[in-house]
Amino acid sequence: MLMEQLPIILLGFTLGMMHALDADHVMAVSSLSNQKPSLRRTVLFSANWAIGHGSVLVISGLLLFGLGIALPEALIHVAEMSVGVLLIGLGLYSFWQFRQQKLVITKHRHGDVEHSHWHHDEHGKDVEKTATKDGHLPVMVGVLHGLAGSAPALALIPAIGQTELSVVIGYLLMFSIGVMLSMMAFGLGLGSLQGLLKQRYDMLFYWSRRVIALASTLLGCFWLYQAV
């Protein structure tokens, strides 16, 4: 029995890994971590987002295939529009935060050689300590994305000929695990890149954060236009 269902389980895992890298998912996590970039914060936010996203899919699957209750289309449509509003809000909030930060130059002397470089004045805030405190926000964002994307994900299940509740839940769990691992891998890459830029190329780091904020705002506008 297990061997018969293994291809379905692997399919769910593979589709989950691909689904995680949808543009709106990647941009939301990037914008969340962009506010106070750090490797630990980015990976943690990626995992928390995936938990919120996966929990909605599993609950939706239980309701639909266990009780025959589907999420209202109006709710899914509102969630789709909310994703656009969220991306716009995250982008604009990042720009507001940038105005609170100062780009200052510091000088260091090594013997007779003097070095100078730019860095951000973060007002003494400990980014690592605030990562866990802010962790609930990515979960809520993941829930929103889960609501918006639940219909396409659940629609795949009848298409592959599965109606047994145990198989459906197994499929959705593996789908969600695939989403989590893929998003955490993305978060690891993004966090590492931002850390490298911050340490060695601070001006590139400075502008990369603004590019992410602008991209989030523009994608949010496009997403909202498509949803409406």
PDB file of N, CA and C in Angstrom, residues 119-197:
ATOM      1  N   HIS A 119      28.445  52.490   6.425  1.00  0.00           N
ATOM      2  CA  HIS A 119      27.618  51.505   7.106  1.00  0.00           C
ATOM      3  C   HIS A 119      26.362  52.191   7.615  1.00  0.00           C
ATOM      4  N   HIS A 120      25.380  51.370   8.007  1.00  0.00           N
ATOM      5  CA  HIS A 120      24.097  51.894   8.458  1.00  0.00           C
ATOM      6  C   HIS A 120      24.083  52.059   9.965  1.00  0.00           C
ATOM      7  N   ASP A 121      23.516  53.157  10.401  1.00  0.00           N
ATOM      8  CA  ASP A 121      23.283  53.377  11.822  1.00  0.00           C
ATOM      9  C   ASP A 121      21.931  52.775  12.175  1.00  0.00           C
ATOM     10  N   GLU A 122      21.944  51.642  12.884  1.00  0.00           N
ATOM     11  CA  GLU A 122      20.709  50.935  13.223  1.00  0.00           C
ATOM     12  C   GLU A 122      20.144  51.369  14.567  1.00  0.00           C
ATOM     13  N   HIS A 123      20.646  52.464  15.107  1.00  0.00           N
ATOM     14  CA  HIS A 123      20.161  53.000  16.374  1.00  0.00           C
ATOM     15  C   HIS A 123      20.320  52.009  17.515  1.00  0.00           C
ATOM     16  N   GLY A 124      21.342  51.151  17.398  1.00  0.00           N
ATOM     17  CA  GLY A 124      21.659  50.247  18.494  1.00  0.00           C
ATOM     18  C   GLY A 124      20.714  49.088  18.669  1.00  0.00           C
ATOM     19  N   LYS A 125      19.853  48.829  17.709  1.00  0.00           N
ATOM     20  CA  LYS A 125      18.898  47.739  17.850  1.00  0.00           C
ATOM     21  C   LYS A 125      19.571  46.411  17.564  1.00  0.00           C
ATOM     22  N   ASP A 126      19.233  45.413  18.371  1.00  0.00           N
ATOM     23  CA  ASP A 126      19.769  44.075  18.193  1.00  0.00           C
ATOM     24  C   ASP A 126      18.847  43.299  17.272  1.00  0.00           C
ATOM     25  N   VAL A 127      19.300  43.102  16.030  1.00  0.00           N
ATOM     26  CA  VAL A 127      18.465  42.449  15.033  1.00  0.00           C
ATOM     27  C   VAL A 127      18.161  41.017  15.418  1.00  0.00           C
ATOM     28  N   GLU A 128      19.153  40.307  15.961  1.00  0.00           N
ATOM     29  CA  GLU A 128      18.959  38.899  16.271  1.00  0.00           C
ATOM     30  C   GLU A 128      17.920  38.709  17.369  1.00  0.00           C
ATOM     31  N   LYS A 129      17.902  39.593  18.369  1.00  0.00           N
ATOM     32  CA  LYS A 129      16.968  39.430  19.476  1.00  0.00           C
ATOM     33  C   LYS A 129      15.531  39.697  19.058  1.00  0.00           C
ATOM     34  N   THR A 130      15.347  40.527  18.020  1.00  0.00           N
ATOM     35  CA  THR A 130      13.987  40.841  17.586  1.00  0.00           C
ATOM     36  C   THR A 130      13.448  39.828  16.590  1.00  0.00           C
ATOM     37  N   ALA A 131      14.296  38.907  16.120  1.00  0.00           N
ATOM     38  CA  ALA A 131      13.855  37.948  15.100  1.00  0.00           C
ATOM     39  C   ALA A 131      12.742  37.052  15.622  1.00  0.00           C
ATOM     40  N   THR A 132      12.919  36.507  16.835  1.00  0.00           N
ATOM     41  CA  THR A 132      11.900  35.617  17.374  1.00  0.00           C
ATOM     42  C   THR A 132      10.655  36.388  17.785  1.00  0.00           C
ATOM     43  N   LYS A 133      10.831  37.626  18.258  1.00  0.00           N
ATOM     44  CA  LYS A 133       9.687  38.426  18.696  1.00  0.00           C
ATOM     45  C   LYS A 133       8.762  38.746  17.532  1.00  0.00           C
ATOM     46  N   ASP A 134       9.329  38.953  16.343  1.00  0.00           N
ATOM     47  CA  ASP A 134       8.535  39.300  15.171  1.00  0.00           C
ATOM     48  C   ASP A 134       8.118  38.075  14.366  1.00  0.00           C
ATOM     49  N   GLY A 135       8.389  36.877  14.889  1.00  0.00           N
ATOM     50  CA  GLY A 135       8.172  35.669  14.109  1.00  0.00           C
ATOM     51  C   GLY A 135       6.721  35.369  13.799  1.00  0.00           C
ATOM     52  N   HIS A 136       5.777  35.963  14.558  1.00  0.00           N
ATOM     53  CA  HIS A 136       4.366  35.679  14.310  1.00  0.00           C
ATOM     54  C   HIS A 136       3.879  36.301  13.009  1.00  0.00           C
ATOM     55  N   LEU A 137       4.489  37.395  12.570  1.00  0.00           N
ATOM     56  CA  LEU A 137       4.042  38.064  11.350  1.00  0.00           C
ATOM     57  C   LEU A 137       4.215  37.183  10.114  1.00  0.00           C
ATOM     58  N   PRO A 138       5.373  36.520   9.921  1.00  0.00           N
ATOM     59  CA  PRO A 138       5.490  35.625   8.760  1.00  0.00           C
ATOM     60  C   PRO A 138       4.476  34.487   8.784  1.00  0.00           C
ATOM     61  N   VAL A 139       4.110  33.997   9.978  1.00  0.00           N
ATOM     62  CA  VAL A 139       3.094  32.944  10.057  1.00  0.00           C
ATOM     63  C   VAL A 139       1.768  33.459   9.505  1.00  0.00           C
ATOM     64  N   MET A 140       1.402  34.674   9.892  1.00  0.00           N
ATOM     65  CA  MET A 140       0.148  35.264   9.417  1.00  0.00           C
ATOM     66  C   MET A 140       0.188  35.500   7.911  1.00  0.00           C
ATOM     67  N   VAL A 141       1.345  35.930   7.415  1.00  0.00           N
ATOM     68  CA  VAL A 141       1.496  36.127   5.969  1.00  0.00           C
ATOM     69  C   VAL A 141       1.382  34.788   5.245  1.00  0.00           C
ATOM     70  N   GLY A 142       1.977  33.743   5.831  1.00  0.00           N
ATOM     71  CA  GLY A 142       1.870  32.410   5.244  1.00  0.00           C
ATOM     72  C   GLY A 142       0.439  31.910   5.208  1.00  0.00           C
ATOM     73  N   VAL A 143      -0.319  32.192   6.274  1.00  0.00           N
ATOM     74  CA  VAL A 143      -1.740  31.825   6.304  1.00  0.00           C
ATOM     75  C   VAL A 143      -2.485  32.506   5.163  1.00  0.00           C
ATOM     76  N   LEU A 144      -2.194  33.781   4.958  1.00  0.00           N
ATOM     77  CA  LEU A 144      -2.849  34.529   3.880  1.00  0.00           C
ATOM     78  C   LEU A 144      -2.520  33.928   2.519  1.00  0.00           C
ATOM     79  N   HIS A 145      -1.245  33.597   2.311  1.00  0.00           N
ATOM     80  CA  HIS A 145      -0.858  32.968   1.052  1.00  0.00           C
ATOM     81  C   HIS A 145      -1.494  31.587   0.911  1.00  0.00           C
ATOM     82  N   GLY A 146      -1.626  30.877   2.030  1.00  0.00           N
ATOM     83  CA  GLY A 146      -2.263  29.569   1.984  1.00  0.00           C
ATOM     84  C   GLY A 146      -3.720  29.663   1.570  1.00  0.00           C
ATOM     85  N   LEU A 147      -4.419  30.670   2.093  1.00  0.00           N
ATOM     86  CA  LEU A 147      -5.814  30.880   1.701  1.00  0.00           C
ATOM     87  C   LEU A 147      -5.917  31.231   0.223  1.00  0.00           C
ATOM     88  N   ALA A 148      -5.026  32.110  -0.225  1.00  0.00           N
ATOM     89  CA  ALA A 148      -5.073  32.548  -1.620  1.00  0.00           C
ATOM     90  C   ALA A 148      -4.730  31.417  -2.580  1.00  0.00           C
ATOM     91  N   GLY A 149      -3.850  30.503  -2.154  1.00  0.00           N
ATOM     92  CA  GLY A 149      -3.411  29.441  -3.054  1.00  0.00           C
ATOM     93  C   GLY A 149      -4.011  28.086  -2.764  1.00  0.00           C
ATOM     94  N   SER A 150      -4.977  28.028  -1.841  1.00  0.00           N
ATOM     95  CA  SER A 150      -5.522  26.726  -1.452  1.00  0.00           C
ATOM     96  C   SER A 150      -6.327  26.077  -2.574  1.00  0.00           C
ATOM     97  N   ALA A 151      -7.082  26.870  -3.331  1.00  0.00           N
ATOM     98  CA  ALA A 151      -7.924  26.303  -4.387  1.00  0.00           C
ATOM     99  C   ALA A 151      -7.102  25.572  -5.455  1.00  0.00           C
ATOM    100  N   PRO A 152      -6.040  26.198  -6.009  1.00  0.00           N
ATOM    101  CA  PRO A 152      -5.241  25.478  -7.008  1.00  0.00           C
ATOM    102  C   PRO A 152      -4.568  24.232  -6.448  1.00  0.00           C
ATOM    103  N   ALA A 153      -4.068  24.329  -5.201  1.00  0.00           N
ATOM    104  CA  ALA A 153      -3.366  23.184  -4.609  1.00  0.00           C
ATOM    105  C   ALA A 153      -4.320  22.018  -4.372  1.00  0.00           C
ATOM    106  N   LEU A 154      -5.502  22.302  -3.837  1.00  0.00           N
ATOM    107  CA  LEU A 154      -6.467  21.241  -3.556  1.00  0.00           C
ATOM    108  C   LEU A 154      -7.074  20.685  -4.840  1.00  0.00           C
ATOM    109  N   ALA A 155      -7.149  21.519  -5.876  1.00  0.00           N
ATOM    110  CA  ALA A 155      -7.725  21.067  -7.144  1.00  0.00           C
ATOM    111  C   ALA A 155      -6.867  19.991  -7.800  1.00  0.00           C
ATOM    112  N   LEU A 156      -5.583  19.939  -7.439  1.00  0.00           N
ATOM    113  CA  LEU A 156      -4.696  18.936  -8.020  1.00  0.00           C
ATOM    114  C   LEU A 156      -5.018  17.532  -7.517  1.00  0.00           C
ATOM    115  N   ILE A 157      -5.606  17.440  -6.334  1.00  0.00           N
ATOM    116  CA  ILE A 157      -5.793  16.126  -5.708  1.00  0.00           C
ATOM    117  C   ILE A 157      -6.777  15.251  -6.485  1.00  0.00           C
ATOM    118  N   PRO A 158      -7.978  15.743  -6.837  1.00  0.00           N
ATOM    119  CA  PRO A 158      -8.849  14.904  -7.667  1.00  0.00           C
ATOM    120  C   PRO A 158      -8.238  14.596  -9.030  1.00  0.00           C
ATOM    121  N   ALA A 159      -7.418  15.523  -9.522  1.00  0.00           N
ATOM    122  CA  ALA A 159      -6.815  15.330 -10.841  1.00  0.00           C
ATOM    123  C   ALA A 159      -5.862  14.141 -10.865  1.00  0.00           C
ATOM    124  N   ILE A 160      -5.272  13.815  -9.704  1.00  0.00           N
ATOM    125  CA  ILE A 160      -4.362  12.667  -9.662  1.00  0.00           C
ATOM    126  C   ILE A 160      -5.077  11.424  -9.139  1.00  0.00           C
ATOM    127  N   GLY A 161      -6.406  11.505  -9.053  1.00  0.00           N
ATOM    128  CA  GLY A 161      -7.207  10.330  -8.750  1.00  0.00           C
ATOM    129  C   GLY A 161      -7.199   9.895  -7.307  1.00  0.00           C
ATOM    130  N   GLN A 162      -7.058  10.826  -6.378  1.00  0.00           N
ATOM    131  CA  GLN A 162      -7.016  10.466  -4.961  1.00  0.00           C
ATOM    132  C   GLN A 162      -8.239  11.018  -4.236  1.00  0.00           C
ATOM    133  N   THR A 163      -8.926  10.142  -3.518  1.00  0.00           N
ATOM    134  CA  THR A 163     -10.083  10.565  -2.729  1.00  0.00           C
ATOM    135  C   THR A 163     -10.004  10.085  -1.284  1.00  0.00           C
ATOM    136  N   GLU A 164      -9.092   9.149  -0.970  1.00  0.00           N
ATOM    137  CA  GLU A 164      -8.954   8.665   0.402  1.00  0.00           C
ATOM    138  C   GLU A 164      -8.353   9.763   1.277  1.00  0.00           C
ATOM    139  N   LEU A 165      -8.973   9.989   2.430  1.00  0.00           N
ATOM    140  CA  LEU A 165      -8.556  11.087   3.297  1.00  0.00           C
ATOM    141  C   LEU A 165      -7.117  10.928   3.763  1.00  0.00           C
ATOM    142  N   SER A 166      -6.712   9.707   4.111  1.00  0.00           N
ATOM    143  CA  SER A 166      -5.348   9.492   4.604  1.00  0.00           C
ATOM    144  C   SER A 166      -4.312   9.835   3.539  1.00  0.00           C
ATOM    145  N   VAL A 167      -4.598   9.471   2.301  1.00  0.00           N
ATOM    146  CA  VAL A 167      -3.672   9.775   1.205  1.00  0.00           C
ATOM    147  C   VAL A 167      -3.647  11.274   0.937  1.00  0.00           C
ATOM    148  N   VAL A 168      -4.820  11.894   0.991  1.00  0.00           N
ATOM    149  CA  VAL A 168      -4.910  13.338   0.763  1.00  0.00           C
ATOM    150  C   VAL A 168      -4.087  14.099   1.799  1.00  0.00           C
ATOM    151  N   ILE A 169      -4.241  13.731   3.072  1.00  0.00           N
ATOM    152  CA  ILE A 169      -3.502  14.420   4.131  1.00  0.00           C
ATOM    153  C   ILE A 169      -2.006  14.164   3.995  1.00  0.00           C
ATOM    154  N   GLY A 170      -1.640  12.920   3.652  1.00  0.00           N
ATOM    155  CA  GLY A 170      -0.225  12.623   3.428  1.00  0.00           C
ATOM    156  C   GLY A 170       0.350  13.448   2.296  1.00  0.00           C
ATOM    157  N   TYR A 171      -0.427  13.571   1.228  1.00  0.00           N
ATOM    158  CA  TYR A 171      -0.002  14.385   0.081  1.00  0.00           C
ATOM    159  C   TYR A 171       0.193  15.845   0.498  1.00  0.00           C
ATOM    160  N   LEU A 172      -0.779  16.387   1.238  1.00  0.00           N
ATOM    161  CA  LEU A 172      -0.698  17.791   1.645  1.00  0.00           C
ATOM    162  C   LEU A 172       0.436  18.030   2.640  1.00  0.00           C
ATOM    163  N   LEU A 173       0.675  17.062   3.522  1.00  0.00           N
ATOM    164  CA  LEU A 173       1.788  17.200   4.462  1.00  0.00           C
ATOM    165  C   LEU A 173       3.124  17.229   3.720  1.00  0.00           C
ATOM    166  N   MET A 174       3.293  16.330   2.752  1.00  0.00           N
ATOM    167  CA  MET A 174       4.539  16.309   1.989  1.00  0.00           C
ATOM    168  C   MET A 174       4.655  17.551   1.110  1.00  0.00           C
ATOM    169  N   PHE A 175       3.522  18.012   0.595  1.00  0.00           N
ATOM    170  CA  PHE A 175       3.507  19.266  -0.160  1.00  0.00           C
ATOM    171  C   PHE A 175       4.007  20.409   0.727  1.00  0.00           C
ATOM    172  N   SER A 176       3.507  20.455   1.963  1.00  0.00           N
ATOM    173  CA  SER A 176       3.884  21.524   2.892  1.00  0.00           C
ATOM    174  C   SER A 176       5.338  21.406   3.325  1.00  0.00           C
ATOM    175  N   ILE A 177       5.818  20.175   3.503  1.00  0.00           N
ATOM    176  CA  ILE A 177       7.233  19.983   3.847  1.00  0.00           C
ATOM    177  C   ILE A 177       8.124  20.448   2.701  1.00  0.00           C
ATOM    178  N   GLY A 178       7.705  20.140   1.475  1.00  0.00           N
ATOM    179  CA  GLY A 178       8.451  20.617   0.312  1.00  0.00           C
ATOM    180  C   GLY A 178       8.490  22.130   0.255  1.00  0.00           C
ATOM    181  N   VAL A 179       7.353  22.759   0.559  1.00  0.00           N
ATOM    182  CA  VAL A 179       7.291  24.221   0.603  1.00  0.00           C
ATOM    183  C   VAL A 179       8.267  24.762   1.641  1.00  0.00           C
ATOM    184  N   MET A 180       8.268  24.159   2.832  1.00  0.00           N
ATOM    185  CA  MET A 180       9.123  24.647   3.913  1.00  0.00           C
ATOM    186  C   MET A 180      10.610  24.518   3.565  1.00  0.00           C
ATOM    187  N   LEU A 181      11.016  23.350   3.082  1.00  0.00           N
ATOM    188  CA  LEU A 181      12.432  23.139   2.772  1.00  0.00           C
ATOM    189  C   LEU A 181      12.894  24.061   1.650  1.00  0.00           C
ATOM    190  N   SER A 182      12.051  24.227   0.645  1.00  0.00           N
ATOM    191  CA  SER A 182      12.414  25.090  -0.474  1.00  0.00           C
ATOM    192  C   SER A 182      12.517  26.547  -0.031  1.00  0.00           C
ATOM    193  N   MET A 183      11.557  27.000   0.776  1.00  0.00           N
ATOM    194  CA  MET A 183      11.587  28.386   1.229  1.00  0.00           C
ATOM    195  C   MET A 183      12.743  28.631   2.192  1.00  0.00           C
ATOM    196  N   MET A 184      13.057  27.646   3.040  1.00  0.00           N
ATOM    197  CA  MET A 184      14.197  27.802   3.945  1.00  0.00           C
ATOM    198  C   MET A 184      15.510  27.841   3.170  1.00  0.00           C
ATOM    199  N   ALA A 185      15.598  27.060   2.095  1.00  0.00           N
ATOM    200  CA  ALA A 185      16.790  27.111   1.251  1.00  0.00           C
ATOM    201  C   ALA A 185      16.922  28.486   0.603  1.00  0.00           C
ATOM    202  N   PHE A 186      15.788  29.032   0.160  1.00  0.00           N
ATOM    203  CA  PHE A 186      15.811  30.387  -0.390  1.00  0.00           C
ATOM    204  C   PHE A 186      16.230  31.394   0.676  1.00  0.00           C
ATOM    205  N   GLY A 187      15.665  31.256   1.879  1.00  0.00           N
ATOM    206  CA  GLY A 187      16.017  32.164   2.966  1.00  0.00           C
ATOM    207  C   GLY A 187      17.488  32.080   3.331  1.00  0.00           C
ATOM    208  N   LEU A 188      18.035  30.864   3.306  1.00  0.00           N
ATOM    209  CA  LEU A 188      19.453  30.684   3.601  1.00  0.00           C
ATOM    210  C   LEU A 188      20.316  31.395   2.563  1.00  0.00           C
ATOM    211  N   GLY A 189      19.932  31.256   1.295  1.00  0.00           N
ATOM    212  CA  GLY A 189      20.688  31.922   0.238  1.00  0.00           C
ATOM    213  C   GLY A 189      20.573  33.432   0.317  1.00  0.00           C
ATOM    214  N   LEU A 190      19.351  33.932   0.536  1.00  0.00           N
ATOM    215  CA  LEU A 190      19.145  35.378   0.623  1.00  0.00           C
ATOM    216  C   LEU A 190      19.870  35.962   1.825  1.00  0.00           C
ATOM    217  N   GLY A 191      19.741  35.295   2.977  1.00  0.00           N
ATOM    218  CA  GLY A 191      20.400  35.793   4.181  1.00  0.00           C
ATOM    219  C   GLY A 191      21.910  35.802   4.054  1.00  0.00           C
ATOM    220  N   SER A 192      22.465  34.762   3.434  1.00  0.00           N
ATOM    221  CA  SER A 192      23.920  34.695   3.245  1.00  0.00           C
ATOM    222  C   SER A 192      24.394  35.798   2.311  1.00  0.00           C
ATOM    223  N   LEU A 193      23.640  36.025   1.233  1.00  0.00           N
ATOM    224  CA  LEU A 193      24.011  37.072   0.282  1.00  0.00           C
ATOM    225  C   LEU A 193      23.944  38.448   0.935  1.00  0.00           C
ATOM    226  N   GLN A 194      22.884  38.703   1.692  1.00  0.00           N
ATOM    227  CA  GLN A 194      22.763  40.000   2.353  1.00  0.00           C
ATOM    228  C   GLN A 194      23.869  40.196   3.389  1.00  0.00           C
ATOM    229  N   GLY A 195      24.221  39.118   4.088  1.00  0.00           N
ATOM    230  CA  GLY A 195      25.308  39.219   5.057  1.00  0.00           C
ATOM    231  C   GLY A 195      26.634  39.542   4.392  1.00  0.00           C
ATOM    232  N   LEU A 196      26.883  38.914   3.238  1.00  0.00           N
ATOM    233  CA  LEU A 196      28.116  39.180   2.499  1.00  0.00           C
ATOM    234  C   LEU A 196      28.161  40.621   2.015  1.00  0.00           C
ATOM    235  N   LEU A 197      27.046  41.087   1.457  1.00  0.00           N
ATOM    236  CA  LEU A 197      27.002  42.465   0.970  1.00  0.00           C
ATOM    237  C   LEU A 197      27.179  43.460   2.110  1.00  0.00           C
TER     238      LEU A 197
END
